[in-house]
Amino acid sequence: MSAICQVTGRKPSFGKSVSHSHRRTNRRWNPNIQRRRFYLPSEGRTITLNVSTKGLKVIDRDGIEAVVARIRARGEKV
């Protein structure tokens, strides 16, 4: 499963890890991606989305129907 949110588009960010001796190595910060099932009343079926925790708040705020419409408008298959 890739670390990309289907609602907000959040991806991993990259940077450096700095040790006590100040030696720098590459690292990455992954978003908190959850695999969640949602029920679409208009279609009478459930869908599964890879959603960040921020994306879950967006779904709570706007509703699953509006969010799915935005995802489909981007051209993603749901």
PDB file of N, CA and C in Angstrom:
ATOM      1  N   MET A   1       0.845  -1.176   0.000  1.00  0.00           N
ATOM      2  CA  MET A   1       0.000   0.000   0.000  1.00  0.00           C
ATOM      3  C   MET A   1       0.890   1.238   0.000  1.00  0.00           C
ATOM      4  N   SER A   2       0.671   2.122  -0.952  1.00  0.00           N
ATOM      5  CA  SER A   2       1.480   3.328  -1.009  1.00  0.00           C
ATOM      6  C   SER A   2       1.015   4.314   0.053  1.00  0.00           C
ATOM      7  N   ALA A   3       1.925   5.155   0.487  1.00  0.00           N
ATOM      8  CA  ALA A   3       1.630   6.102   1.560  1.00  0.00           C
ATOM      9  C   ALA A   3       1.090   7.405   0.994  1.00  0.00           C
ATOM     10  N   ILE A   4      -0.007   7.326   0.228  1.00  0.00           N
ATOM     11  CA  ILE A   4      -0.633   8.506  -0.356  1.00  0.00           C
ATOM     12  C   ILE A   4      -2.114   8.506   0.015  1.00  0.00           C
ATOM     13  N   CYS A   5      -2.587   9.635   0.525  1.00  0.00           N
ATOM     14  CA  CYS A   5      -3.998   9.771   0.895  1.00  0.00           C
ATOM     15  C   CYS A   5      -4.818  10.030  -0.354  1.00  0.00           C
ATOM     16  N   GLN A   6      -5.924   9.299  -0.519  1.00  0.00           N
ATOM     17  CA  GLN A   6      -6.779   9.468  -1.692  1.00  0.00           C
ATOM     18  C   GLN A   6      -7.666  10.694  -1.575  1.00  0.00           C
ATOM     19  N   VAL A   7      -7.821  11.249  -0.385  1.00  0.00           N
ATOM     20  CA  VAL A   7      -8.682  12.411  -0.198  1.00  0.00           C
ATOM     21  C   VAL A   7      -7.878  13.704  -0.284  1.00  0.00           C
ATOM     22  N   THR A   8      -6.809  13.803   0.486  1.00  0.00           N
ATOM     23  CA  THR A   8      -6.046  15.050   0.553  1.00  0.00           C
ATOM     24  C   THR A   8      -4.813  15.039  -0.338  1.00  0.00           C
ATOM     25  N   GLY A   9      -4.359  13.870  -0.771  1.00  0.00           N
ATOM     26  CA  GLY A   9      -3.168  13.790  -1.605  1.00  0.00           C
ATOM     27  C   GLY A   9      -1.867  13.877  -0.833  1.00  0.00           C
ATOM     28  N   ARG A  10      -1.921  13.716   0.470  1.00  0.00           N
ATOM     29  CA  ARG A  10      -0.703  13.790   1.281  1.00  0.00           C
ATOM     30  C   ARG A  10       0.236  12.637   0.944  1.00  0.00           C
ATOM     31  N   LYS A  11       1.525  12.974   0.825  1.00  0.00           N
ATOM     32  CA  LYS A  11       2.565  12.000   0.491  1.00  0.00           C
ATOM     33  C   LYS A  11       3.661  12.078   1.552  1.00  0.00           C
ATOM     34  N   PRO A  12       4.599  11.128   1.529  1.00  0.00           N
ATOM     35  CA  PRO A  12       5.722  11.234   2.461  1.00  0.00           C
ATOM     36  C   PRO A  12       6.562  12.463   2.156  1.00  0.00           C
ATOM     37  N   SER A  13       7.092  13.082   3.218  1.00  0.00           N
ATOM     38  CA  SER A  13       8.032  14.182   3.041  1.00  0.00           C
ATOM     39  C   SER A  13       9.415  13.680   3.441  1.00  0.00           C
ATOM     40  N   PHE A  14      10.434  14.272   2.875  1.00  0.00           N
ATOM     41  CA  PHE A  14      11.796  13.789   3.036  1.00  0.00           C
ATOM     42  C   PHE A  14      12.642  14.842   3.734  1.00  0.00           C
ATOM     43  N   GLY A  15      13.687  14.369   4.399  1.00  0.00           N
ATOM     44  CA  GLY A  15      14.588  15.279   5.087  1.00  0.00           C
ATOM     45  C   GLY A  15      15.799  14.520   5.586  1.00  0.00           C
ATOM     46  N   LYS A  16      16.454  15.078   6.572  1.00  0.00           N
ATOM     47  CA  LYS A  16      17.664  14.487   7.141  1.00  0.00           C
ATOM     48  C   LYS A  16      17.446  14.166   8.609  1.00  0.00           C
ATOM     49  N   SER A  17      18.023  13.055   9.022  1.00  0.00           N
ATOM     50  CA  SER A  17      18.074  12.693  10.427  1.00  0.00           C
ATOM     51  C   SER A  17      19.444  13.126  10.933  1.00  0.00           C
ATOM     52  N   VAL A  18      19.482  13.887  12.017  1.00  0.00           N
ATOM     53  CA  VAL A  18      20.742  14.437  12.513  1.00  0.00           C
ATOM     54  C   VAL A  18      21.085  13.744  13.831  1.00  0.00           C
ATOM     55  N   SER A  19      22.247  13.071  13.862  1.00  0.00           N
ATOM     56  CA  SER A  19      22.661  12.339  15.051  1.00  0.00           C
ATOM     57  C   SER A  19      23.331  13.284  16.055  1.00  0.00           C
ATOM     58  N   HIS A  20      23.724  12.717  17.182  1.00  0.00           N
ATOM     59  CA  HIS A  20      24.392  13.508  18.214  1.00  0.00           C
ATOM     60  C   HIS A  20      25.705  14.092  17.689  1.00  0.00           C
ATOM     61  N   SER A  21      26.407  13.338  16.838  1.00  0.00           N
ATOM     62  CA  SER A  21      27.668  13.831  16.267  1.00  0.00           C
ATOM     63  C   SER A  21      27.432  14.739  15.063  1.00  0.00           C
ATOM     64  N   HIS A  22      26.175  15.030  14.775  1.00  0.00           N
ATOM     65  CA  HIS A  22      25.744  15.904  13.678  1.00  0.00           C
ATOM     66  C   HIS A  22      25.953  15.290  12.301  1.00  0.00           C
ATOM     67  N   ARG A  23      26.078  13.972  12.261  1.00  0.00           N
ATOM     68  CA  ARG A  23      26.145  13.272  10.970  1.00  0.00           C
ATOM     69  C   ARG A  23      24.725  13.149  10.440  1.00  0.00           C
ATOM     70  N   ARG A  24      24.544  13.460   9.163  1.00  0.00           N
ATOM     71  CA  ARG A  24      23.195  13.499   8.590  1.00  0.00           C
ATOM     72  C   ARG A  24      22.956  12.320   7.670  1.00  0.00           C
ATOM     73  N   THR A  25      21.802  11.676   7.849  1.00  0.00           N
ATOM     74  CA  THR A  25      21.375  10.589   6.978  1.00  0.00           C
ATOM     75  C   THR A  25      19.960  10.881   6.514  1.00  0.00           C
ATOM     76  N   ASN A  26      19.605  10.305   5.371  1.00  0.00           N
ATOM     77  CA  ASN A  26      18.281  10.554   4.813  1.00  0.00           C
ATOM     78  C   ASN A  26      17.207   9.820   5.607  1.00  0.00           C
ATOM     79  N   ARG A  27      16.045  10.426   5.685  1.00  0.00           N
ATOM     80  CA  ARG A  27      14.899   9.797   6.327  1.00  0.00           C
ATOM     81  C   ARG A  27      13.634  10.322   5.667  1.00  0.00           C
ATOM     82  N   ARG A  28      12.509   9.711   6.010  1.00  0.00           N
ATOM     83  CA  ARG A  28      11.237  10.204   5.486  1.00  0.00           C
ATOM     84  C   ARG A  28      10.157  10.145   6.540  1.00  0.00           C
ATOM     85  N   TRP A  29       9.238  11.084   6.448  1.00  0.00           N
ATOM     86  CA  TRP A  29       8.090  11.148   7.337  1.00  0.00           C
ATOM     87  C   TRP A  29       6.876  10.677   6.551  1.00  0.00           C
ATOM     88  N   ASN A  30       6.303   9.571   6.978  1.00  0.00           N
ATOM     89  CA  ASN A  30       5.112   9.041   6.308  1.00  0.00           C
ATOM     90  C   ASN A  30       3.856   9.640   6.933  1.00  0.00           C
ATOM     91  N   PRO A  31       2.850   9.949   6.114  1.00  0.00           N
ATOM     92  CA  PRO A  31       1.572  10.370   6.695  1.00  0.00           C
ATOM     93  C   PRO A  31       0.891   9.177   7.360  1.00  0.00           C
ATOM     94  N   ASN A  32      -0.009   9.459   8.270  1.00  0.00           N
ATOM     95  CA  ASN A  32      -0.718   8.407   9.009  1.00  0.00           C
ATOM     96  C   ASN A  32      -1.857   7.888   8.128  1.00  0.00           C
ATOM     97  N   ILE A  33      -1.555   6.894   7.291  1.00  0.00           N
ATOM     98  CA  ILE A  33      -2.524   6.366   6.329  1.00  0.00           C
ATOM     99  C   ILE A  33      -3.292   5.208   6.961  1.00  0.00           C
ATOM    100  N   GLN A  34      -4.615   5.266   6.875  1.00  0.00           N
ATOM    101  CA  GLN A  34      -5.500   4.214   7.364  1.00  0.00           C
ATOM    102  C   GLN A  34      -6.306   3.666   6.192  1.00  0.00           C
ATOM    103  N   ARG A  35      -6.563   2.367   6.183  1.00  0.00           N
ATOM    104  CA  ARG A  35      -7.430   1.762   5.169  1.00  0.00           C
ATOM    105  C   ARG A  35      -8.822   1.650   5.777  1.00  0.00           C
ATOM    106  N   ARG A  36      -9.775   2.408   5.226  1.00  0.00           N
ATOM    107  CA  ARG A  36     -11.111   2.483   5.803  1.00  0.00           C
ATOM    108  C   ARG A  36     -12.170   2.154   4.769  1.00  0.00           C
ATOM    109  N   ARG A  37     -13.262   1.523   5.245  1.00  0.00           N
ATOM    110  CA  ARG A  37     -14.413   1.220   4.385  1.00  0.00           C
ATOM    111  C   ARG A  37     -15.516   2.222   4.694  1.00  0.00           C
ATOM    112  N   PHE A  38     -16.132   2.742   3.638  1.00  0.00           N
ATOM    113  CA  PHE A  38     -17.224   3.697   3.774  1.00  0.00           C
ATOM    114  C   PHE A  38     -18.415   3.195   2.982  1.00  0.00           C
ATOM    115  N   TYR A  39     -19.616   3.458   3.501  1.00  0.00           N
ATOM    116  CA  TYR A  39     -20.837   3.061   2.827  1.00  0.00           C
ATOM    117  C   TYR A  39     -21.365   4.236   2.015  1.00  0.00           C
ATOM    118  N   LEU A  40     -21.616   3.995   0.704  1.00  0.00           N
ATOM    119  CA  LEU A  40     -22.207   5.002  -0.176  1.00  0.00           C
ATOM    120  C   LEU A  40     -23.695   4.708  -0.307  1.00  0.00           C
ATOM    121  N   PRO A  41     -24.546   5.488   0.341  1.00  0.00           N
ATOM    122  CA  PRO A  41     -25.986   5.214   0.276  1.00  0.00           C
ATOM    123  C   PRO A  41     -26.556   5.367  -1.131  1.00  0.00           C
ATOM    124  N   SER A  42     -25.985   6.290  -1.930  1.00  0.00           N
ATOM    125  CA  SER A  42     -26.524   6.520  -3.270  1.00  0.00           C
ATOM    126  C   SER A  42     -26.309   5.314  -4.180  1.00  0.00           C
ATOM    127  N   GLU A  43     -25.211   4.570  -3.958  1.00  0.00           N
ATOM    128  CA  GLU A  43     -24.911   3.402  -4.788  1.00  0.00           C
ATOM    129  C   GLU A  43     -25.256   2.097  -4.090  1.00  0.00           C
ATOM    130  N   GLY A  44     -25.525   2.157  -2.799  1.00  0.00           N
ATOM    131  CA  GLY A  44     -25.875   0.963  -2.048  1.00  0.00           C
ATOM    132  C   GLY A  44     -24.731  -0.017  -1.895  1.00  0.00           C
ATOM    133  N   ARG A  45     -23.516   0.475  -1.807  1.00  0.00           N
ATOM    134  CA  ARG A  45     -22.348  -0.403  -1.669  1.00  0.00           C
ATOM    135  C   ARG A  45     -21.290   0.284  -0.808  1.00  0.00           C
ATOM    136  N   THR A  46     -20.290  -0.496  -0.405  1.00  0.00           N
ATOM    137  CA  THR A  46     -19.188   0.061   0.368  1.00  0.00           C
ATOM    138  C   THR A  46     -17.971   0.227  -0.530  1.00  0.00           C
ATOM    139  N   ILE A  47     -17.155   1.228  -0.211  1.00  0.00           N
ATOM    140  CA  ILE A  47     -15.892   1.431  -0.923  1.00  0.00           C
ATOM    141  C   ILE A  47     -14.771   1.450   0.109  1.00  0.00           C
ATOM    142  N   THR A  48     -13.573   1.111  -0.324  1.00  0.00           N
ATOM    143  CA  THR A  48     -12.401   1.127   0.541  1.00  0.00           C
ATOM    144  C   THR A  48     -11.465   2.211   0.058  1.00  0.00           C
ATOM    145  N   LEU A  49     -11.044   3.083   0.977  1.00  0.00           N
ATOM    146  CA  LEU A  49     -10.148   4.186   0.643  1.00  0.00           C
ATOM    147  C   LEU A  49      -8.921   4.149   1.542  1.00  0.00           C
ATOM    148  N   ASN A  50      -7.777   4.559   0.990  1.00  0.00           N
ATOM    149  CA  ASN A  50      -6.579   4.811   1.785  1.00  0.00           C
ATOM    150  C   ASN A  50      -6.614   6.280   2.175  1.00  0.00           C
ATOM    151  N   VAL A  51      -6.835   6.537   3.459  1.00  0.00           N
ATOM    152  CA  VAL A  51      -7.103   7.895   3.914  1.00  0.00           C
ATOM    153  C   VAL A  51      -6.167   8.252   5.055  1.00  0.00           C
ATOM    154  N   SER A  52      -5.640   9.478   5.040  1.00  0.00           N
ATOM    155  CA  SER A  52      -4.883   9.974   6.183  1.00  0.00           C
ATOM    156  C   SER A  52      -5.867  10.393   7.266  1.00  0.00           C
ATOM    157  N   THR A  53      -5.370  10.606   8.473  1.00  0.00           N
ATOM    158  CA  THR A  53      -6.253  11.005   9.553  1.00  0.00           C
ATOM    159  C   THR A  53      -6.834  12.388   9.282  1.00  0.00           C
ATOM    160  N   LYS A  54      -6.097  13.244   8.587  1.00  0.00           N
ATOM    161  CA  LYS A  54      -6.645  14.537   8.163  1.00  0.00           C
ATOM    162  C   LYS A  54      -7.769  14.313   7.149  1.00  0.00           C
ATOM    163  N   GLY A  55      -7.612  13.323   6.268  1.00  0.00           N
ATOM    164  CA  GLY A  55      -8.652  13.000   5.298  1.00  0.00           C
ATOM    165  C   GLY A  55      -9.923  12.505   5.964  1.00  0.00           C
ATOM    166  N   LEU A  56      -9.785  11.794   7.090  1.00  0.00           N
ATOM    167  CA  LEU A  56     -10.961  11.352   7.834  1.00  0.00           C
ATOM    168  C   LEU A  56     -11.742  12.549   8.373  1.00  0.00           C
ATOM    169  N   LYS A  57     -11.016  13.588   8.812  1.00  0.00           N
ATOM    170  CA  LYS A  57     -11.685  14.793   9.296  1.00  0.00           C
ATOM    171  C   LYS A  57     -12.401  15.507   8.155  1.00  0.00           C
ATOM    172  N   VAL A  58     -11.808  15.484   6.954  1.00  0.00           N
ATOM    173  CA  VAL A  58     -12.444  16.100   5.793  1.00  0.00           C
ATOM    174  C   VAL A  58     -13.736  15.355   5.446  1.00  0.00           C
ATOM    175  N   ILE A  59     -13.694  14.016   5.524  1.00  0.00           N
ATOM    176  CA  ILE A  59     -14.890  13.219   5.244  1.00  0.00           C
ATOM    177  C   ILE A  59     -15.970  13.500   6.284  1.00  0.00           C
ATOM    178  N   ASP A  60     -15.594  13.640   7.555  1.00  0.00           N
ATOM    179  CA  ASP A  60     -16.564  13.969   8.598  1.00  0.00           C
ATOM    180  C   ASP A  60     -17.189  15.340   8.339  1.00  0.00           C
ATOM    181  N   ARG A  61     -16.382  16.278   7.852  1.00  0.00           N
ATOM    182  CA  ARG A  61     -16.865  17.641   7.640  1.00  0.00           C
ATOM    183  C   ARG A  61     -17.761  17.753   6.404  1.00  0.00           C
ATOM    184  N   ASP A  62     -17.311  17.192   5.261  1.00  0.00           N
ATOM    185  CA  ASP A  62     -18.003  17.389   3.984  1.00  0.00           C
ATOM    186  C   ASP A  62     -18.969  16.272   3.626  1.00  0.00           C
ATOM    187  N   GLY A  63     -18.776  15.086   4.181  1.00  0.00           N
ATOM    188  CA  GLY A  63     -19.611  13.944   3.840  1.00  0.00           C
ATOM    189  C   GLY A  63     -18.943  13.081   2.780  1.00  0.00           C
ATOM    190  N   ILE A  64     -19.198  11.785   2.820  1.00  0.00           N
ATOM    191  CA  ILE A  64     -18.538  10.836   1.935  1.00  0.00           C
ATOM    192  C   ILE A  64     -18.966  11.030   0.478  1.00  0.00           C
ATOM    193  N   GLU A  65     -20.213  11.419   0.245  1.00  0.00           N
ATOM    194  CA  GLU A  65     -20.694  11.589  -1.134  1.00  0.00           C
ATOM    195  C   GLU A  65     -19.931  12.713  -1.838  1.00  0.00           C
ATOM    196  N   ALA A  66     -19.739  13.842  -1.149  1.00  0.00           N
ATOM    197  CA  ALA A  66     -19.030  14.978  -1.744  1.00  0.00           C
ATOM    198  C   ALA A  66     -17.563  14.650  -1.973  1.00  0.00           C
ATOM    199  N   VAL A  67     -16.960  13.918  -1.045  1.00  0.00           N
ATOM    200  CA  VAL A  67     -15.543  13.568  -1.175  1.00  0.00           C
ATOM    201  C   VAL A  67     -15.343  12.603  -2.343  1.00  0.00           C
ATOM    202  N   VAL A  68     -16.223  11.615  -2.482  1.00  0.00           N
ATOM    203  CA  VAL A  68     -16.116  10.654  -3.585  1.00  0.00           C
ATOM    204  C   VAL A  68     -16.320  11.369  -4.925  1.00  0.00           C
ATOM    205  N   ALA A  69     -17.210  12.342  -4.961  1.00  0.00           N
ATOM    206  CA  ALA A  69     -17.418  13.115  -6.195  1.00  0.00           C
ATOM    207  C   ALA A  69     -16.152  13.866  -6.573  1.00  0.00           C
ATOM    208  N   ARG A  70     -15.441  14.432  -5.579  1.00  0.00           N
ATOM    209  CA  ARG A  70     -14.171  15.128  -5.852  1.00  0.00           C
ATOM    210  C   ARG A  70     -13.096  14.167  -6.346  1.00  0.00           C
ATOM    211  N   ILE A  71     -13.041  12.968  -5.751  1.00  0.00           N
ATOM    212  CA  ILE A  71     -12.040  11.980  -6.167  1.00  0.00           C
ATOM    213  C   ILE A  71     -12.294  11.567  -7.609  1.00  0.00           C
ATOM    214  N   ARG A  72     -13.565  11.345  -7.953  1.00  0.00           N
ATOM    215  CA  ARG A  72     -13.907  10.944  -9.314  1.00  0.00           C
ATOM    216  C   ARG A  72     -13.673  12.081 -10.309  1.00  0.00           C
ATOM    217  N   ALA A  73     -13.851  13.318  -9.893  1.00  0.00           N
ATOM    218  CA  ALA A  73     -13.602  14.465 -10.774  1.00  0.00           C
ATOM    219  C   ALA A  73     -12.118  14.569 -11.127  1.00  0.00           C
ATOM    220  N   ARG A  74     -11.241  14.107 -10.213  1.00  0.00           N
ATOM    221  CA  ARG A  74      -9.802  14.071 -10.500  1.00  0.00           C
ATOM    222  C   ARG A  74      -9.445  12.969 -11.491  1.00  0.00           C
ATOM    223  N   GLY A  75     -10.369  12.028 -11.708  1.00  0.00           N
ATOM    224  CA  GLY A  75     -10.098  10.936 -12.636  1.00  0.00           C
ATOM    225  C   GLY A  75      -9.715   9.635 -11.983  1.00  0.00           C
ATOM    226  N   GLU A  76      -9.712   9.587 -10.638  1.00  0.00           N
ATOM    227  CA  GLU A  76      -9.389   8.365  -9.930  1.00  0.00           C
ATOM    228  C   GLU A  76     -10.587   7.438  -9.931  1.00  0.00           C
ATOM    229  N   LYS A  77     -10.340   6.151 -10.038  1.00  0.00           N
ATOM    230  CA  LYS A  77     -11.414   5.167 -10.006  1.00  0.00           C
ATOM    231  C   LYS A  77     -11.676   4.751  -8.570  1.00  0.00           C
ATOM    232  N   VAL A  78     -12.950   4.784  -8.164  1.00  0.00           N
ATOM    233  CA  VAL A  78     -13.325   4.393  -6.800  1.00  0.00           C
ATOM    234  C   VAL A  78     -14.300   3.238  -6.888  1.00  0.00           C
TER     235      VAL A  78
END
